[in-house]
Coordinates of C-alpha atoms in Angstrom, one line a residue:
M27 CA 0.0 -0.1 0.1
D28 CA 1.4 3.3 -1.3
F29 CA 0.5 6.7 0.8
L30 CA 0.2 10.3 -0.6
N31 CA 2.3 12.6 2.2
V32 CA 0.7 16.2 2.1
S33 CA 3.3 18.8 2.9
S34 CA 1.0 21.0 4.0
P35 CA -2.5 21.3 5.6
H36 CA -3.8 23.4 3.1
T37 CA -2.4 23.0 -0.4
L38 CA -0.3 20.9 -2.1
G39 CA 2.7 22.2 -2.4
V40 CA 3.6 23.8 -5.9
A41 CA 7.1 22.0 -7.2
H42 CA 6.0 18.5 -6.1
L43 CA 2.2 19.4 -7.8
H44 CA 5.1 20.1 -11.1
D45 CA 7.2 17.9 -11.5
L46 CA 4.7 15.1 -11.0
T47 CA 2.3 16.8 -13.6
S48 CA 5.0 17.2 -15.7
Q49 CA 5.0 13.3 -16.2
L50 CA 1.0 13.6 -17.1
S51 CA -0.1 13.4 -20.9
P52 CA -1.2 16.9 -21.9
F53 CA -5.3 16.0 -22.0
S54 CA -4.3 14.5 -18.5
R55 CA -2.5 17.6 -17.4
F56 CA -5.5 19.5 -18.2
L57 CA -8.0 18.1 -16.1
F58 CA -5.9 18.0 -13.4
V59 CA -6.1 21.9 -13.6
L60 CA -9.9 21.9 -13.8
Q61 CA -9.4 19.9 -10.9
R62 CA -7.4 21.4 -8.4
S63 CA -9.3 23.5 -7.3
A64 CA -11.9 21.4 -6.4
V65 CA -8.4 19.4 -4.2
N66 CA -7.7 22.0 -3.1
A67 CA -10.6 23.2 -2.0
S68 CA -11.2 19.6 -0.3
L69 CA -8.3 19.2 2.0
R70 CA -8.4 22.4 3.3
L71 CA -7.9 22.8 6.7
S72 CA -8.1 25.1 9.1
G73 CA -4.7 25.1 11.6
L74 CA -6.4 24.8 14.6
E75 CA -9.1 22.0 12.7
Y76 CA -5.6 20.0 11.9
Q77 CA -4.1 20.3 15.2
R78 CA -7.2 18.6 16.3
A79 CA -7.2 16.3 14.0
L80 CA -3.4 15.5 14.1
R81 CA -3.8 15.2 18.2
R82 CA -5.8 12.2 18.6
P83 CA -5.7 9.6 15.2
E84 CA -6.9 6.7 16.9
E85 CA -9.8 7.8 16.6
E86 CA -12.2 7.5 15.0
A87 CA -16.2 7.1 14.6
T88 CA -18.7 6.4 11.5
G89 CA -19.4 9.1 9.0
A90 CA -21.1 10.5 6.3
N91 CA -21.6 9.5 3.3
L92 CA -20.4 12.2 0.2
S93 CA -21.5 10.8 -2.8
G94 CA -23.9 13.8 -2.8
L95 CA -21.0 16.1 -2.8
S96 CA -20.5 17.6 -6.4
H97 CA -16.5 18.3 -6.1
P98 CA -15.0 15.6 -8.2
F99 CA -12.3 15.0 -6.7
F100 CA -14.3 13.5 -4.0
L101 CA -15.4 9.8 -5.6
P102 CA -18.0 7.0 -4.5
G103 CA -17.2 5.1 -1.6
Q104 CA -15.5 8.1 0.1
S105 CA -16.6 9.2 4.2
L106 CA -16.1 12.1 5.9
V107 CA -14.6 11.2 9.1
R108 CA -14.5 12.3 12.7
V109 CA -11.4 12.9 15.0
G110 CA -10.8 14.1 18.1
G111 CA -14.3 17.3 16.6
A112 CA -11.9 17.8 13.9
V113 CA -12.8 15.8 10.3
R114 CA -10.0 13.8 8.5
Q115 CA -10.6 13.2 5.0
H116 CA -10.1 9.2 3.9
L117 CA -10.4 8.3 0.7
R118 CA -9.3 4.9 -1.0
I119 CA -10.0 3.6 -4.1
K120 CA -10.1 -0.4 -4.9
S121 CA -7.6 -1.6 -7.8
G122 CA -7.4 -4.9 -8.9
P123 CA -5.4 -6.5 -5.3
R124 CA -4.4 -2.9 -4.3
R125 CA -5.7 -0.3 -2.1
L126 CA -4.6 3.7 -2.7
R127 CA -5.1 6.3 0.6
A128 CA -4.8 9.3 0.7
A129 CA -4.5 11.0 4.2
M130 CA -3.8 13.9 6.1
R131 CA 0.0 14.0 7.5
A132 CA 1.6 16.0 9.8
P133 CA 4.0 19.1 8.1
G134 CA 7.5 17.9 7.3
E135 CA 6.8 15.0 6.1
R136 CA 7.8 14.2 2.1
W137 CA 5.9 13.1 -0.8
R138 CA 6.6 9.8 -2.0
P139 CA 6.7 9.9 -5.7
A140 CA 6.5 6.8 -6.8
G141 CA 2.6 6.6 -5.2
A142 CA 2.2 9.9 -5.8
A143 CA 1.9 9.7 -9.6
L144 CA -0.2 6.8 -9.1
W145 CA -3.1 8.7 -7.0
L146 CA -2.7 11.7 -9.8
L147 CA -3.4 9.2 -12.3
L148 CA -5.7 7.1 -10.2
L149 CA -8.0 10.0 -9.4
L150 CA -7.7 11.8 -13.5
L151 CA -9.0 8.0 -15.0
L152 CA -12.1 7.9 -12.6
G153 CA -12.2 11.2 -11.0
G154 CA -12.1 12.5 -15.0
T155 CA -15.0 10.0 -15.6
E156 CA -17.3 10.8 -12.7
S157 CA -16.4 14.6 -13.6
V158 CA -18.5 13.7 -16.7
R159 CA -21.1 12.4 -15.7
R160 CA -21.8 15.4 -12.4
A161 CA -22.1 17.5 -15.1
Q162 CA -24.6 16.7 -16.3
P163 CA -27.2 19.1 -14.9
L164 CA -30.1 17.5 -12.6
R165 CA -33.6 18.5 -13.3
R166 CA -34.7 21.3 -12.0
Y167 CA -38.3 22.5 -11.9
T168 CA -38.5 26.1 -12.0
P169 CA -42.1 27.8 -10.0
D170 CA -44.7 27.5 -12.6
W171 CA -46.8 25.4 -13.2
P172 CA -46.4 24.1 -16.7
S173 CA -42.9 22.9 -14.9
L174 CA -44.2 21.3 -12.0
D175 CA -46.6 19.1 -13.2
S176 CA -43.9 17.6 -16.2
R177 CA -42.6 16.3 -12.6
P178 CA -43.2 12.4 -12.5
L179 CA -45.1 11.3 -9.7
P180 CA -43.1 8.8 -7.9
S181 CA -44.2 4.9 -8.0
W182 CA -44.6 4.5 -4.8
F183 CA -47.9 7.0 -5.0
D184 CA -49.1 4.6 -7.5
E185 CA -48.2 1.4 -6.6
A186 CA -50.1 1.4 -2.7
K187 CA -53.7 1.9 -3.8
F188 CA -54.8 1.8 -0.1
G189 CA -54.8 5.4 2.5
V190 CA -56.0 6.1 5.9
F191 CA -57.1 9.6 6.6
I192 CA -57.0 10.9 9.8
H193 CA -59.2 14.2 11.2
W194 CA -58.1 15.2 14.4
G195 CA -58.5 18.7 16.7
V196 CA -59.6 21.5 18.6
F197 CA -62.3 20.4 16.4
S198 CA -62.6 16.8 18.6
V199 CA -63.3 18.5 21.5
P200 CA -67.5 19.8 20.9
A201 CA -67.7 16.9 18.4
W202 CA -70.9 17.8 17.1
G203 CA -71.9 19.1 13.7
S204 CA -69.1 18.8 11.5
E205 CA -64.7 19.3 12.0
W206 CA -66.5 23.2 10.9
F207 CA -68.2 23.1 14.2
W208 CA -66.5 26.9 14.7
W209 CA -67.1 27.4 11.3
N210 CA -70.5 27.3 11.4
W211 CA -71.5 28.9 15.2
Q212 CA -69.1 31.5 15.0
G213 CA -68.4 32.1 11.1
E214 CA -72.0 32.0 9.8
G215 CA -74.5 31.9 13.1
R216 CA -76.6 28.7 12.3
P217 CA -79.5 28.4 15.0
Q218 CA -78.1 24.7 16.4
Y219 CA -74.8 24.9 16.2
Q220 CA -75.4 28.3 18.9
R221 CA -78.2 26.3 20.9
F222 CA -75.7 23.4 20.9
M223 CA -73.5 26.1 22.9
R224 CA -76.0 28.2 25.1
D225 CA -76.4 24.2 26.1
N226 CA -74.0 22.8 26.3
Y227 CA -71.4 25.4 27.7
P228 CA -72.0 28.5 30.0
P229 CA -72.2 32.5 29.0
G230 CA -69.3 33.3 27.2
F231 CA -67.4 29.9 27.0
S232 CA -65.4 30.8 23.7
Y233 CA -63.2 28.1 21.1
A234 CA -60.5 28.4 22.2
D235 CA -61.2 27.5 25.8
F236 CA -61.8 24.2 23.9
G237 CA -58.1 23.6 23.0
P238 CA -56.9 22.2 26.7
Q239 CA -59.3 20.3 26.6
F240 CA -57.9 18.5 23.7
T241 CA -56.1 15.0 25.7
A242 CA -54.9 12.8 23.3
R243 CA -55.2 10.8 26.6
F244 CA -55.7 7.8 25.4
F245 CA -52.9 8.8 22.4
H246 CA -51.0 5.7 21.2
P247 CA -49.2 6.4 18.5
E248 CA -47.8 2.2 18.1
E249 CA -51.3 1.4 18.7
W250 CA -52.8 3.2 15.3
A251 CA -49.8 2.0 13.3
D252 CA -50.6 -1.7 14.2
L253 CA -54.4 -1.0 13.0
F254 CA -54.2 1.2 10.0
Q255 CA -51.9 -2.3 9.2
A256 CA -53.5 -4.4 9.2
A257 CA -56.2 -2.7 8.0
G258 CA -54.0 -3.2 4.7
A259 CA -53.1 0.9 4.8
K260 CA -49.7 1.9 2.0
Y261 CA -50.1 5.5 3.4
V262 CA -51.7 7.2 6.4
V263 CA -52.5 11.2 6.2
L264 CA -52.7 13.1 9.4
T265 CA -54.4 16.2 9.5
T266 CA -51.5 18.9 10.6
K267 CA -53.7 21.6 11.4
H268 CA -57.0 22.0 10.0
H269 CA -59.0 25.4 8.8
E270 CA -59.2 26.6 12.9
G271 CA -55.5 26.5 12.9
F272 CA -53.7 24.7 15.8
T273 CA -51.8 22.6 14.7
N274 CA -50.9 19.0 15.8
W275 CA -47.3 19.9 16.3
P276 CA -44.9 23.1 17.9
S277 CA -45.4 24.6 15.7
P278 CA -42.8 28.4 15.9
V279 CA -45.7 30.6 13.9
S280 CA -48.3 28.9 16.4
W281 CA -48.3 30.5 19.8
N282 CA -50.4 28.5 22.4
W283 CA -52.5 27.7 19.5
N284 CA -50.4 23.8 18.9
S285 CA -50.2 20.6 20.3
K286 CA -47.8 21.3 22.7
D287 CA -48.3 24.7 24.6
V288 CA -53.0 23.6 24.7
G289 CA -53.8 20.3 25.4
P290 CA -51.7 17.3 24.8
H291 CA -48.8 18.2 26.1
R292 CA -47.1 16.0 22.7
D293 CA -46.1 16.3 19.4
L294 CA -48.5 13.6 17.6
V295 CA -47.4 15.2 14.3
G296 CA -44.1 13.4 15.5
E297 CA -45.1 10.7 17.0
L298 CA -47.5 9.0 15.5
G299 CA -44.7 9.0 12.0
T300 CA -42.3 7.7 13.8
A301 CA -45.2 4.3 14.6
L302 CA -45.7 4.3 10.8
R303 CA -42.2 4.1 9.9
K304 CA -41.4 1.6 11.8
R305 CA -44.3 -0.2 10.1
N306 CA -42.7 0.8 6.9
I307 CA -46.6 2.7 6.4
R308 CA -46.2 6.2 4.3
Y309 CA -46.7 8.8 6.3
G310 CA -48.6 12.3 4.6
L311 CA -49.3 15.6 6.2
Y312 CA -53.0 17.5 5.8
H313 CA -52.3 21.0 5.9
S314 CA -55.0 24.0 5.6
L315 CA -53.1 27.0 3.6
L316 CA -56.1 29.0 5.3
E317 CA -57.4 29.4 9.0
W318 CA -60.1 31.3 9.2
F319 CA -60.2 34.0 11.9
H320 CA -56.8 34.4 11.5
P321 CA -56.5 38.4 11.7
L322 CA -53.5 38.5 9.2
Y323 CA -55.6 35.7 7.4
L324 CA -58.5 38.3 8.0
L325 CA -56.4 41.4 6.6
D326 CA -55.9 40.2 3.8
K327 CA -58.9 39.4 2.6
K328 CA -59.9 42.9 3.1
N329 CA -57.7 43.7 1.3
G330 CA -58.8 41.8 -1.7
F331 CA -55.7 39.2 -1.2
K332 CA -53.3 42.2 -2.5
T333 CA -51.2 41.8 0.6
Q334 CA -49.5 38.6 1.6
Y335 CA -49.3 39.2 4.7
F336 CA -51.0 36.2 6.2
V337 CA -48.5 33.7 4.2
G338 CA -45.5 34.7 4.6
A339 CA -46.3 34.8 8.5
K340 CA -47.8 31.7 8.9
T341 CA -48.7 29.8 5.8
M342 CA -45.3 29.3 3.9
P343 CA -42.9 29.1 7.7
E344 CA -45.3 26.5 8.6
L345 CA -45.3 23.8 5.2
Y346 CA -41.3 24.8 5.2
D347 CA -40.8 23.8 8.7
L348 CA -43.8 20.4 8.0
V349 CA -41.3 19.2 5.8
N350 CA -37.8 20.3 7.1
S351 CA -38.5 18.8 10.8
Y352 CA -40.5 15.6 9.6
K353 CA -39.4 14.5 5.5
P354 CA -43.1 13.6 4.5
D355 CA -43.7 11.2 1.6
L356 CA -47.2 13.4 1.2
I357 CA -47.8 16.3 1.1
W358 CA -52.0 16.9 1.5
S359 CA -53.2 20.8 1.1
D360 CA -56.6 22.3 1.5
G361 CA -57.9 25.1 2.7
E362 CA -56.9 26.5 -1.2
W363 CA -60.0 27.9 -2.1
E364 CA -60.1 31.9 -1.8
C365 CA -57.8 32.7 -3.5
P366 CA -55.5 31.9 -6.4
D367 CA -52.4 30.3 -6.3
T368 CA -50.0 33.3 -6.7
Y369 CA -51.5 34.7 -3.0
W370 CA -50.4 31.5 -1.2
N371 CA -47.2 31.5 -3.5
S372 CA -47.2 28.3 -3.9
T373 CA -44.9 27.3 -7.4
N374 CA -42.6 29.6 -5.7
F375 CA -42.7 26.4 -2.4
L376 CA -43.3 23.4 -5.1
S377 CA -40.1 24.1 -6.5
W378 CA -38.5 24.0 -3.9
L379 CA -40.5 20.7 -2.2
Y380 CA -39.7 19.0 -5.4
N381 CA -35.5 21.2 -6.1
D382 CA -34.2 21.3 -2.7
S383 CA -36.3 20.0 -0.5
P384 CA -35.3 16.4 2.2
V385 CA -37.7 14.1 0.3
K386 CA -37.6 16.2 -3.0
D387 CA -36.8 12.2 -4.5
E388 CA -40.3 10.7 -2.9
V389 CA -43.0 13.2 -2.5
V390 CA -46.1 12.7 -3.2
V391 CA -48.7 15.6 -3.2
N392 CA -52.2 16.6 -4.4
D393 CA -53.2 19.9 -6.3
R394 CA -55.4 22.1 -4.0
W395 CA -52.7 24.7 -4.2
G396 CA -55.2 27.7 -5.5
Q397 CA -59.0 28.0 -6.3
N398 CA -57.6 27.8 -9.8
C399 CA -55.6 24.6 -9.5
S400 CA -58.2 21.9 -8.7
C401 CA -57.8 18.7 -10.8
H402 CA -55.6 21.0 -13.1
H403 CA -52.3 21.5 -11.6
G404 CA -50.5 19.9 -8.5
G405 CA -49.2 16.2 -8.7
Y406 CA -51.9 14.0 -8.6
Y407 CA -55.9 14.9 -8.4
N408 CA -58.1 15.0 -5.6
C409 CA -60.5 17.6 -8.0
E410 CA -63.1 17.8 -5.4
D411 CA -64.0 15.5 -1.8
K412 CA -65.3 11.8 -2.8
F413 CA -64.9 12.7 -7.1
K414 CA -65.9 9.3 -9.3
P415 CA -64.7 9.5 -12.0
Q416 CA -67.0 8.0 -14.6
S417 CA -64.4 7.0 -17.4
L418 CA -60.7 6.5 -17.2
P419 CA -58.6 9.8 -16.5
D420 CA -55.8 10.6 -17.9
H421 CA -53.9 11.6 -15.1
K422 CA -53.4 10.4 -11.1
W423 CA -56.1 10.7 -9.1
E424 CA -57.9 9.6 -5.3
M425 CA -60.5 10.0 -4.2
C426 CA -60.8 10.8 -0.7
T427 CA -64.4 8.8 1.5
S428 CA -64.6 9.2 5.1
I429 CA -67.0 6.2 7.6
D430 CA -68.9 9.4 9.1
K431 CA -70.7 10.0 5.4
F432 CA -71.6 13.3 6.7
S433 CA -68.4 14.3 8.9
W434 CA -64.9 13.6 8.7
G435 CA -64.2 14.8 12.0
Y436 CA -65.4 12.8 15.6
R437 CA -69.1 13.4 16.0
R438 CA -71.1 12.4 19.1
D439 CA -74.1 12.5 17.4
M440 CA -73.7 10.6 14.7
A441 CA -75.8 7.7 13.8
M442 CA -75.1 4.2 12.6
S443 CA -77.5 4.6 9.9
D444 CA -75.0 7.4 9.1
V445 CA -71.9 4.6 9.1
T446 CA -71.0 3.7 5.4
E447 CA -71.1 -0.4 5.0
E448 CA -68.5 -2.2 4.8
S449 CA -69.9 -4.0 1.5
E450 CA -69.6 0.2 -0.3
I451 CA -66.2 0.5 1.3
I452 CA -65.0 -2.2 -0.8
S453 CA -67.0 -1.5 -3.8
E454 CA -65.5 2.0 -4.2
L455 CA -62.5 0.3 -3.1
V456 CA -62.4 -1.4 -6.0
Q457 CA -64.3 0.5 -8.9
T458 CA -61.3 3.7 -7.4
V459 CA -58.6 1.3 -8.3
S460 CA -59.9 -0.4 -11.7
L461 CA -60.5 3.1 -13.1
G462 CA -55.9 4.0 -11.6
G463 CA -57.5 6.2 -8.4
N464 CA -56.0 5.6 -4.6
Y465 CA -58.7 5.0 -2.3
L466 CA -58.4 7.4 0.9
L467 CA -60.8 6.5 3.7
N468 CA -61.8 8.8 6.5
I469 CA -61.9 8.0 10.6
G470 CA -61.7 10.6 13.0
P471 CA -60.5 9.9 16.4
T472 CA -62.0 11.3 19.5
K473 CA -60.8 14.1 21.2
D474 CA -59.4 11.5 23.9
G475 CA -57.4 9.6 20.8
L476 CA -59.7 7.3 20.7
I477 CA -60.6 5.2 17.4
V478 CA -64.3 4.1 18.0
P479 CA -64.8 -0.4 17.3
I480 CA -67.1 1.2 14.7
F481 CA -64.4 2.7 12.7
Q482 CA -62.0 -0.1 13.9
E483 CA -64.5 -2.1 12.5
R484 CA -65.1 -0.7 9.2
L485 CA -60.9 -1.0 8.8
L486 CA -60.5 -4.6 10.0
A487 CA -63.0 -5.6 7.4
L488 CA -60.7 -4.0 4.4
G489 CA -58.1 -5.6 6.0
K490 CA -59.0 -8.9 6.0
W491 CA -61.2 -8.7 2.5
L492 CA -57.1 -6.8 1.4
S493 CA -55.5 -9.7 2.8
I494 CA -56.5 -12.3 0.0
N495 CA -57.5 -10.1 -2.7
G496 CA -54.8 -7.5 -2.1
E497 CA -53.4 -9.0 -5.2
A498 CA -55.5 -7.7 -7.8
I499 CA -55.6 -4.0 -5.9
Y500 CA -51.4 -3.2 -4.7
A501 CA -49.2 -2.0 -7.5
S502 CA -52.2 -3.0 -9.9
K503 CA -52.6 -1.7 -13.8
P504 CA -56.5 0.1 -15.0
W505 CA -56.8 -2.7 -17.9
R506 CA -58.2 -2.2 -21.5
V507 CA -61.3 -2.4 -20.4
Q508 CA -62.5 -1.3 -16.7
W509 CA -66.0 -2.3 -15.7
E510 CA -69.0 -4.4 -17.4
K511 CA -71.8 -3.4 -17.0
N512 CA -74.0 -6.9 -15.9
T513 CA -76.2 -8.0 -12.5
T514 CA -72.5 -9.3 -12.0
S515 CA -70.8 -6.0 -11.7
V516 CA -67.7 -6.7 -12.7
W517 CA -64.6 -3.9 -12.1
Y518 CA -60.8 -4.9 -13.9
T519 CA -58.0 -4.4 -12.8
S520 CA -54.4 -6.0 -14.2
K521 CA -50.5 -6.8 -13.7
G522 CA -48.0 -8.5 -14.9
S523 CA -49.9 -11.2 -18.1
A524 CA -52.0 -11.5 -15.4
V525 CA -56.1 -9.8 -15.5
Y526 CA -58.0 -10.0 -12.4
A527 CA -62.0 -10.0 -12.7
I528 CA -63.1 -8.0 -9.3
F529 CA -67.6 -9.0 -9.6
L530 CA -69.5 -7.1 -6.2
H531 CA -72.3 -9.8 -6.4
W532 CA -72.7 -13.5 -6.8
P533 CA -74.0 -14.9 -9.8
E534 CA -77.6 -16.8 -8.8
N535 CA -76.6 -20.0 -11.5
G536 CA -73.3 -20.2 -10.1
V537 CA -71.5 -19.2 -13.8
L538 CA -69.6 -16.0 -13.6
N539 CA -69.7 -14.7 -17.4
L540 CA -66.9 -12.5 -19.3
E541 CA -67.8 -10.8 -22.2
S542 CA -64.5 -8.9 -22.5
P543 CA -61.9 -11.7 -22.2
I544 CA -60.0 -13.6 -25.2
T545 CA -59.2 -17.0 -24.7
T546 CA -56.0 -18.0 -25.7
S547 CA -54.7 -22.7 -26.1
T548 CA -52.5 -21.2 -22.8
T549 CA -55.8 -19.7 -20.2
K550 CA -56.1 -20.3 -16.9
I551 CA -58.7 -19.0 -14.2
M552 CA -58.6 -19.7 -10.5
M553 CA -60.3 -17.4 -7.9
L554 CA -58.1 -15.6 -5.0
G555 CA -58.3 -17.1 -2.0
I556 CA -59.5 -21.1 -3.5
Q557 CA -57.0 -23.7 -4.6
G558 CA -57.7 -24.3 -8.2
D559 CA -58.3 -23.7 -10.8
L560 CA -61.5 -23.4 -12.0
K561 CA -63.7 -24.9 -15.2
W562 CA -64.6 -22.4 -17.6
S563 CA -66.0 -22.3 -21.9
T564 CA -67.0 -20.2 -23.9
D565 CA -70.3 -19.1 -25.7
P566 CA -70.4 -17.4 -29.1
D567 CA -72.7 -15.3 -28.0
K568 CA -72.5 -14.8 -24.1
G569 CA -68.3 -14.9 -24.5
L570 CA -66.4 -16.5 -21.4
L571 CA -68.4 -18.3 -18.8
I572 CA -66.2 -19.7 -15.7
S573 CA -67.9 -22.0 -13.6
L574 CA -67.5 -20.9 -10.0
P575 CA -67.0 -23.2 -6.8
Q576 CA -69.6 -24.9 -4.9
L577 CA -68.8 -23.7 -1.2
P578 CA -70.8 -23.9 2.1
P579 CA -70.6 -20.4 2.9
S580 CA -68.4 -20.6 5.7
A581 CA -65.3 -21.6 2.8
V582 CA -66.8 -18.6 0.9
P583 CA -63.5 -15.8 1.1
A584 CA -65.0 -13.3 1.5
E585 CA -68.2 -11.8 2.3
F586 CA -67.9 -9.2 -0.6
A587 CA -66.4 -9.1 -3.7
W588 CA -64.6 -11.6 -4.8
T589 CA -61.9 -11.9 -8.2
I590 CA -61.1 -13.8 -10.8
K591 CA -57.6 -14.8 -11.8
L592 CA -57.1 -14.9 -15.5
T593 CA -53.9 -15.6 -17.1
G594 CA -52.6 -16.6 -21.2
V595 CA -56.3 -14.1 -22.1
K596 CA -56.1 -10.8 -24.3

């Protein structure tokens, strides 16, 4: 093993460099000149750092990978290693059986020309290639919709298909009517809300007085995460801040109106994120751009949104803080409808998010970034709550809906008839995925942090169905035909060479009729959850006829919606 000994802690010796470069070809010498400034900058240490680095050379802690640095001097596999509080550089280049290593040496030590020449040659050969690779600029997105809309959607989102939405905040304390309680009570002054307050709270009780009662006393993030995993959710979206302005994390610009200062005295966003990531569940953060009664927002509204006091002091600082603090996989924006995206500075934020944020490669966003954006701009499209397209859209989309048909937040006045049936949830999931969408199903926890049993039951029932039929859902793609309108209501998905026909109603005669698949000599048909192939035949008028298994109800793999897997069909 040879060593390159640097005679100065700051730069390479000029005389030695002249001797060495004179041995190089003109082209190699040219490359060396281009890279020399980067070499010098990379090796440069202050005198104090250098002395500290020499103090305890035997102490080496694990360092950080340098693969992301722009200097062409650094090659893949390098690391910065802390020694006695300073940073030493270790360069290891594997070349056949030999290994070359450059390290900082004490002043007065001489160069060893043979090792140095070999080091430089290897550097130029390998570093030149690296320079060419790094010279190709990464795609950067400018703060305008044509550029931002051209960004490919990270693949994990389309593969996930199913997520859980959580609406949780101070509105969970009155838990009456909906999560829009404050607006309905004091924004619109609806009589039933005013009557509710008179009947249940003392005179002078304000919405802020609900804050301390939002305790999250029984919030156990590990239990929540276990439930969502059992439900088959691949991502979870938590409200970090709804239109009331209360933040579920210690926002630096929401003094005394956040979950650390008031109520739980906990970082709810951070705690849930930690639990979810232990289970490899993607983490999304819902964030409302507007706040109904924030003085700065009301001032901007009074000024016809010609000023941006609220955006600069509240909205944008919070978004940047959320991204840098929690590194979300998804940002679910909302509360955009009163103002254009130019008021919100949405394109500037998104260009930073896509170019320079810590989640720039994996983050996904929706389309609620201004009153002109929904279903037109952003990442994937929500379009509107409970959006259901009638045909296959040409853009990735998501249907968000709630188990409680009339509220996103928990409400004490929910009736059993207000709860979406299990069969309807499964049907919506199947139809959504068949048309290329994701299904985001909402629950509203109580002020104490409990998920009520009926919500748990619905989630677990869906998880049970997905444990059998998930092959036809996760990472699937729309087929050439999305559905057949017949008595069995068949919806199609595909994955690779397999086609999946999910039928929502069991035919009375036990024979499933499919008109769209075209059989071949290699066609095989089976039902997910049942062993063995199914018998089938074709009819010139009816198409493919599949004989379903004759099973007692207890042996049927699911109560609702069954999946036929077809291979070797066109």
